[in-house]
Coordinates of C-alpha atoms in Angstrom, one line a residue:
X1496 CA -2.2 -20.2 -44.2
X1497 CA 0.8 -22.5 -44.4
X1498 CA 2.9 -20.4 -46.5
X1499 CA 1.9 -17.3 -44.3
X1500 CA 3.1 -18.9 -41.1
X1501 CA 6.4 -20.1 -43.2
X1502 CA 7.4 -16.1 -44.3
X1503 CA 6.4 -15.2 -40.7
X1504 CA 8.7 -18.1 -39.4
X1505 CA 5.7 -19.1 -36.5
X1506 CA 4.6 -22.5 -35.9
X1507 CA 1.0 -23.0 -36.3
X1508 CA 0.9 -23.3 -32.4
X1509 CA 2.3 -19.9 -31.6
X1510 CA 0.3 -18.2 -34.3
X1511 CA -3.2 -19.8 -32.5
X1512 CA -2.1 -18.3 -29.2
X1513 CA -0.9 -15.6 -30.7
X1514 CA -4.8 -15.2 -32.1
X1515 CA -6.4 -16.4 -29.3
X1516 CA -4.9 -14.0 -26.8
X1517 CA -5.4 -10.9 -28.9
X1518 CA -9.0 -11.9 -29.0
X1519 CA -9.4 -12.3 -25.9
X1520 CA -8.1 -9.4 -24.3
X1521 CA -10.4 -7.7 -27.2
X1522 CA -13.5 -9.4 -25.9
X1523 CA -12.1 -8.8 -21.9
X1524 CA -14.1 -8.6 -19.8
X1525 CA -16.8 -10.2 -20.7
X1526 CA -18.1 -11.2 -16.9
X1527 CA -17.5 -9.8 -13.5
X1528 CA -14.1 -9.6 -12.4
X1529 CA -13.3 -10.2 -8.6
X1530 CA -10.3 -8.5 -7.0
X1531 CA -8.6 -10.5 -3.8
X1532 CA -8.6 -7.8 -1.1
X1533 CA -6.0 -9.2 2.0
X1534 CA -7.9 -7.4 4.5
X1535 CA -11.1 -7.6 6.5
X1536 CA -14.4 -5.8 4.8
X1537 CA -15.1 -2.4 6.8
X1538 CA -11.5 -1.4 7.4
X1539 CA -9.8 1.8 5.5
X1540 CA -8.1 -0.1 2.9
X1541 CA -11.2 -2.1 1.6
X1542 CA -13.7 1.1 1.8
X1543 CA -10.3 2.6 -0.5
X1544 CA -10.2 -0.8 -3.1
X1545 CA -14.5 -1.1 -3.0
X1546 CA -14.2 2.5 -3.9
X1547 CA -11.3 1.3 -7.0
X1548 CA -13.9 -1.3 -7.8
X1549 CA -16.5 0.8 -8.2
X1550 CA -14.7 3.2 -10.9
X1551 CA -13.5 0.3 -12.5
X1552 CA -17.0 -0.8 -13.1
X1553 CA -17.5 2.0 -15.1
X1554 CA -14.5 1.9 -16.9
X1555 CA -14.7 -1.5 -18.4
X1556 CA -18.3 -2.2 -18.7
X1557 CA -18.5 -5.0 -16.5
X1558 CA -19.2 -5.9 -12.4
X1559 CA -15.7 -5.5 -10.7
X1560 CA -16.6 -6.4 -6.7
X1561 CA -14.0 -6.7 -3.8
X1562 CA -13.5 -10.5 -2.4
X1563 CA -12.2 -10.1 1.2
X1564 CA -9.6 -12.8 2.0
X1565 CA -8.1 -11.5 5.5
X1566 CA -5.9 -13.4 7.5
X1567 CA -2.2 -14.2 8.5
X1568 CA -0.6 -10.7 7.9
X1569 CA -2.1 -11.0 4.5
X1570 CA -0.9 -14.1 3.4
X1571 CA -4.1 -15.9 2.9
X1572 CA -5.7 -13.5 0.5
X1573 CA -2.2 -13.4 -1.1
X1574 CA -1.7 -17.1 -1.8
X1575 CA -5.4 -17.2 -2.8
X1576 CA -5.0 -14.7 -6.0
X1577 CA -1.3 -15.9 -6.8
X1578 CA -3.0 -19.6 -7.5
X1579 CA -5.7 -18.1 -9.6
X1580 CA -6.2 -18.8 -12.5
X1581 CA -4.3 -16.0 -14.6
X1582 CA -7.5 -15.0 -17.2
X1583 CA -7.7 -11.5 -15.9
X1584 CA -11.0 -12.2 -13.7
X1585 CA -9.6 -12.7 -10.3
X1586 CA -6.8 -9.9 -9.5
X1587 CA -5.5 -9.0 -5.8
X1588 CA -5.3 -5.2 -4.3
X1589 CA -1.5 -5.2 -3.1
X1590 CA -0.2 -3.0 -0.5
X1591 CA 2.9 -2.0 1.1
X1592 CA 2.3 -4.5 4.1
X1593 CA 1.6 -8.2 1.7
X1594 CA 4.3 -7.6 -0.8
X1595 CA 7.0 -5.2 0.5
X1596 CA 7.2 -5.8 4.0
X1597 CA 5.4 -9.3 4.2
X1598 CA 8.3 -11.4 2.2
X1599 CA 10.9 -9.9 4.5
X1600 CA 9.2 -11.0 8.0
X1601 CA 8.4 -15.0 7.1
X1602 CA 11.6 -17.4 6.0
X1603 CA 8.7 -19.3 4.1
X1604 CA 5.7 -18.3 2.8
X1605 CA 3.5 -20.2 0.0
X1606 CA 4.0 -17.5 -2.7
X1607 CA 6.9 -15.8 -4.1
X1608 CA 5.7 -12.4 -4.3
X1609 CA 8.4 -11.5 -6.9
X1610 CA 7.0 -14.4 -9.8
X1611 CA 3.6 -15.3 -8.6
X1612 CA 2.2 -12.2 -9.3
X1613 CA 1.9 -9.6 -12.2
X1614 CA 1.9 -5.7 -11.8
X1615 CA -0.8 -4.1 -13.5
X1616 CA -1.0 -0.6 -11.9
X1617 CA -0.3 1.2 -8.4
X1618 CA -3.5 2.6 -7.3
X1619 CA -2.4 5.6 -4.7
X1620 CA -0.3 6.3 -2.0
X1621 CA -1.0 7.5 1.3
X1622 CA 1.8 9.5 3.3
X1623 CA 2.7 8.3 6.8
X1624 CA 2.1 10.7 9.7
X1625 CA 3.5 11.2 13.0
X1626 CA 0.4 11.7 14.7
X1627 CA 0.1 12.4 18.3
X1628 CA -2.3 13.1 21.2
X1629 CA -3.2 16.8 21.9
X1630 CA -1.5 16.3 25.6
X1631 CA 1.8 15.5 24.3
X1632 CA 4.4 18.7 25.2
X1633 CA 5.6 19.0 21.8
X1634 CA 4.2 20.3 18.5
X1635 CA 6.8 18.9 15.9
X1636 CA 9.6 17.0 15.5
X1637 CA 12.6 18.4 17.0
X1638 CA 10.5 19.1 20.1
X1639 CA 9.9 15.8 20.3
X1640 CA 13.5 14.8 20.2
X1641 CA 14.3 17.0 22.6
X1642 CA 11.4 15.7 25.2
X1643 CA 12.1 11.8 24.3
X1644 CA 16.0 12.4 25.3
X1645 CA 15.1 14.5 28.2
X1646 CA 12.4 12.1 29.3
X1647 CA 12.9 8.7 27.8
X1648 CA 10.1 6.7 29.3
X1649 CA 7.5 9.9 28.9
X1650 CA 6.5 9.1 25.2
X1651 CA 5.1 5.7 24.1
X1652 CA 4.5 4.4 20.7
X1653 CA 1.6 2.7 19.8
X1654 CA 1.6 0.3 17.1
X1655 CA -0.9 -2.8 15.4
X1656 CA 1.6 -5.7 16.3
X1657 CA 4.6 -6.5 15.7
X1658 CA 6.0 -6.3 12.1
X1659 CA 2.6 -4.4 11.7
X1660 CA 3.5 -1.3 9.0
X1661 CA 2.7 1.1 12.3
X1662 CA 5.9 -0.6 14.2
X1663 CA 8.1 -0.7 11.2
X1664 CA 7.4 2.9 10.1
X1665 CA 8.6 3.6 14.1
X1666 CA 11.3 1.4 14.0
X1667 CA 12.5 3.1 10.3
X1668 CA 12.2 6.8 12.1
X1669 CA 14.2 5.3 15.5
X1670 CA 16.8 4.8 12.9
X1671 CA 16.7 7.8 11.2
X1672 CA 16.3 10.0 14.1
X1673 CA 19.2 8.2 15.9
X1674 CA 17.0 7.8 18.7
X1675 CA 15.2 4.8 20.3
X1676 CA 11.2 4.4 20.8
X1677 CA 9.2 3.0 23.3
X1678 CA 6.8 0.7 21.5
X1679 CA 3.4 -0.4 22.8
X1680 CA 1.5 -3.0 20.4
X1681 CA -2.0 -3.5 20.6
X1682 CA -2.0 -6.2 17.9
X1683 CA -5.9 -6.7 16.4
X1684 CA -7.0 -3.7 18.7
X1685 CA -7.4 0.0 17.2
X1686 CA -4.9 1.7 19.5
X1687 CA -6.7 5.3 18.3
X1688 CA -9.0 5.4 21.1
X1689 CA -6.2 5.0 23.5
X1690 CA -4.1 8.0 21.7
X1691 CA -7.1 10.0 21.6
X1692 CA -7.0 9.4 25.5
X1693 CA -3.9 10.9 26.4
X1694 CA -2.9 6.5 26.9
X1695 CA -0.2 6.4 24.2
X1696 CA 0.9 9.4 23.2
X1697 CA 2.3 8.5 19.1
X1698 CA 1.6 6.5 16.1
X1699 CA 3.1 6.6 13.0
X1700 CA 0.1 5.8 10.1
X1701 CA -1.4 6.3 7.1
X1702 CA -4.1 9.4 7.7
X1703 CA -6.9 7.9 6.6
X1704 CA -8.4 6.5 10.0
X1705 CA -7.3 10.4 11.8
X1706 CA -7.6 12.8 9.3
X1707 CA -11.1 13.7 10.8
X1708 CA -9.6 13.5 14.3
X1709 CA -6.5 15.7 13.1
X1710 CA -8.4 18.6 11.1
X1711 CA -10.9 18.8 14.6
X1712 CA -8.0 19.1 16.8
X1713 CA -8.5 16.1 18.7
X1714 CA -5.2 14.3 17.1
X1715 CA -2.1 16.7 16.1
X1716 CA -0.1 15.6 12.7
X1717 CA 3.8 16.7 13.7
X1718 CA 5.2 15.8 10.1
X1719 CA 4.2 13.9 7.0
X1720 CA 6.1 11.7 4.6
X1721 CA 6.2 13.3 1.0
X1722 CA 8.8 15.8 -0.9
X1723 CA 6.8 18.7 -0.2
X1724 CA 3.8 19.4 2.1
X1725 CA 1.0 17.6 1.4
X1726 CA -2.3 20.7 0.2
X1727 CA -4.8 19.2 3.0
X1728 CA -2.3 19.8 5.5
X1729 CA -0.4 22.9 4.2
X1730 CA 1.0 23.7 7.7
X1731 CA 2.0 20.4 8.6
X1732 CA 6.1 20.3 7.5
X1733 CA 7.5 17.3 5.8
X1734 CA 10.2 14.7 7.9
X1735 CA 12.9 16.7 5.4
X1736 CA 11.4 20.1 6.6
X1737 CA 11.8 18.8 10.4
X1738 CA 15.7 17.4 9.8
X1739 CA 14.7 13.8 9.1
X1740 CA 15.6 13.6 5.8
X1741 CA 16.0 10.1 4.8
X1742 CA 12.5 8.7 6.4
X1743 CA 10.2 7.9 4.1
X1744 CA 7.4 5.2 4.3
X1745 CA 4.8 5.0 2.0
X1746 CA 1.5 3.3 2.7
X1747 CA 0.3 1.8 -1.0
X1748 CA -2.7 -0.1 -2.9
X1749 CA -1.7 -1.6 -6.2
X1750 CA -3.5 -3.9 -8.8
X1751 CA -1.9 -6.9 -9.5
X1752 CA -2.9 -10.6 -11.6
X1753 CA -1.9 -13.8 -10.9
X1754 CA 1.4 -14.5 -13.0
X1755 CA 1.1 -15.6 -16.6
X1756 CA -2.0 -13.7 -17.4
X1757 CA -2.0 -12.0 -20.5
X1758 CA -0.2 -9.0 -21.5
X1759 CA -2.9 -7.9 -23.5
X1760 CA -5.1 -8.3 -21.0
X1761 CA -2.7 -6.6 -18.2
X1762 CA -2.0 -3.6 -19.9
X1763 CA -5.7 -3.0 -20.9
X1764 CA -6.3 -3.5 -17.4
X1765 CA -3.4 -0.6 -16.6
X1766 CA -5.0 1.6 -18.9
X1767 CA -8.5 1.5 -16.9
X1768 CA -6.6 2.3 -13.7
X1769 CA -5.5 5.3 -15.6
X1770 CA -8.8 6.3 -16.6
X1771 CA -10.2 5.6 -13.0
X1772 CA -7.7 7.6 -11.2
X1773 CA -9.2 10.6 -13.4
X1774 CA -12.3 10.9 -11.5
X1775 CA -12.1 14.0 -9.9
X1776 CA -14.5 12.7 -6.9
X1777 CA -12.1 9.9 -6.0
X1778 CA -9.1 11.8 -6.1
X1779 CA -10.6 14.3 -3.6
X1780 CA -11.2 11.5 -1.3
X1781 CA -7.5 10.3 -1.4
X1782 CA -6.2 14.0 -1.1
X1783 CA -8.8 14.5 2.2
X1784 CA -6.8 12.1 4.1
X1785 CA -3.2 12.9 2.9
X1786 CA -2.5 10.5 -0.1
X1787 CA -2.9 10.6 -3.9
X1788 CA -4.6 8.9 -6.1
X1789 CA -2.8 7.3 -9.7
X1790 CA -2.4 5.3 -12.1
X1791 CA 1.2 3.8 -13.9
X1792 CA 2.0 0.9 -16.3
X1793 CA 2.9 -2.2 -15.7
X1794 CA 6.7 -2.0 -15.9
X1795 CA 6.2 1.4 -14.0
X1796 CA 4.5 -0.4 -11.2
X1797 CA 6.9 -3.4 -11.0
X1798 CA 10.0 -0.6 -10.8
X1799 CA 8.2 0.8 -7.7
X1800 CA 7.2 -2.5 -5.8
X1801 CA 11.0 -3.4 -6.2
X1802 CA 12.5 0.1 -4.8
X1803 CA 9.7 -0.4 -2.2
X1804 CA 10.5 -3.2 -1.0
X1805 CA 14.1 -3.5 -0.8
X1806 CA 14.0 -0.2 1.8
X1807 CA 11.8 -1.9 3.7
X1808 CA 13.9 -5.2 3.3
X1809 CA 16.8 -2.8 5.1
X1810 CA 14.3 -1.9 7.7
X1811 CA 13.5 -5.3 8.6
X1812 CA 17.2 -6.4 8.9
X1813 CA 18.2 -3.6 11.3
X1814 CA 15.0 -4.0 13.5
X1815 CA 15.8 -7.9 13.6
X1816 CA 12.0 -8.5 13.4
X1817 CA 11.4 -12.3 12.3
X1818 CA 7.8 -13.7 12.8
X1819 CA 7.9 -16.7 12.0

């Protein structure tokens, strides 16, 4: 062994970790593994990662179950899984909201979302929609234009809170638009019942909680993010289509680890996302309410979280939106 490691040029040290993590990510997972979910249990993104989880499951042999950490914009359920330990059994279901937009509303926060946390694979996306109630005058975008300058204070914006991804998406389309919106927040409240109402008469979202509304014709989509039209709503145009060419929020789930994990473990890890986001039952759900389901590696994923989050980083600045 000693004159191995000497024509190799590795210390004995490095060769046992070398070993040691090759058989481990071999023998992974050998127990459940828990994913950190920021968000409460019963809300549109968790029914999305418990449906993740459950492929996953199948995939890899072992339990994978959802562990809701909710609270503080994310944050808590963020910090949680960047301070786990990095053996590839607790990983954290990013989205646009903790590590894009999050990082660019607090001066401090007890994570670097940049080094505390590896990417392992994006999970889908979910195009944003200009959704509005049926009693608004207009029926796309440059309609709507043209009623919001005629009558400024006739449309009103609803949104979850401020620095919520319902207000920034607004704010981002305000500036794209060259036009300025009239927001309403509603904060922990669903403002859907109120646009359903006639109350408020736009939103910008992901589709998942209106898609039923919007194919009964109780909510009409005006555009959707995306470089072409989306097949569940063929006759829905894009922003580009309607002359708003340069608006383009994404709504994302990604698996990550906690930083320092290993890589063998990470990319085995990528490689069951990719096999997950093959089952043709699960993709059909994500395509129903306007998104799309997939799988990338690592470095892939880490490219895209970087691009993602410096638009929204531009966002942020020109909407002057600080919450802490």
């Amino acid at each position: 062994m000693n004159s191995l490691l000497r024509r190799i040029g590795l210390p004995a040290i490095a060769l046992a970790a070398f070993v040691s993590a090759g058989a481990q990510a071999e023998d992974y997972p050998a127990r459940a593994v828990r994913i950190i979910a920021p968000f409460a249990a019963g809300t549109g993104p968790d029914a999305n990662a418990r449906e993740i989880a459950a492929e996953l499951t199948k995939v890899l042999g072992q339990n994978v179950f959802v562990d809701n950490r909710p609270g503080a914009s994310g944050i808590i359920g963020t910090e949680a899984a960047a301070r786990a330990t990095p053996d590839g059994y607790t990983l954290y279901i990013g989205t646009t909201s903790t590590l894009s937009v999050v990082p660019h509303l607090y001066s401090k926060l007890p994570f670097d979302a940049a080094k505390d946390l590896t990417p392992v694979s994006l999970l889908g996306i979910l195009n944003t929609g200009l959704i509005a109630t049926p009693k608004l005058p207009a029926n796309d975008v440059r309609a709507l234009l043209a009623l919001m300058k005629a009558k400024p204070d006739a449309v009103n914006v609803a949104t979850q809170g401020p620095g919520s991804y319902s207000h920034l998406s607004g704010e981002w389309f305000g500036f794209s638009a060259n036009t300025r919106l009239n927001f309403v927040p509603y904060n922990s409240n669903s403002p859907y019942a109120d646009l359903l109402a006639g109350q408020v008469q736009l939103m910008f979202d992901g589709l998942p909680a209106a898609a039923g509304n919007i194919r009964a014709g109780k909510l009409k989509l005006l555009a959707i993010t995306g470089k072409q039209r989306h097949p569940t709503f063929p006759d829905v145009p894009t922003f580009a289509e309607s002359g708003i060419a340069d608006f383009e929020p994404i709504a994302w789930q990604g698996l990550l680890a906690p930083a320092g994990t290993p890589k063998a473990i990470v990319d085995k890890l990528s490689e069951a996302m990719r096999k997950a986001a093959q089952s043709p039952e699960l993709a059909e759900k994500w395509r129903s309410y306007g998104g799309e389901l997939k799988g990338n590696t690592p470095a892939e994923f880490a490219a895209f979280i970087a691009a993602d989050r410096a638009k929204w980083g531009e966002v942020v600045r020109k909407a002057k939106v600080k919450l802490d």
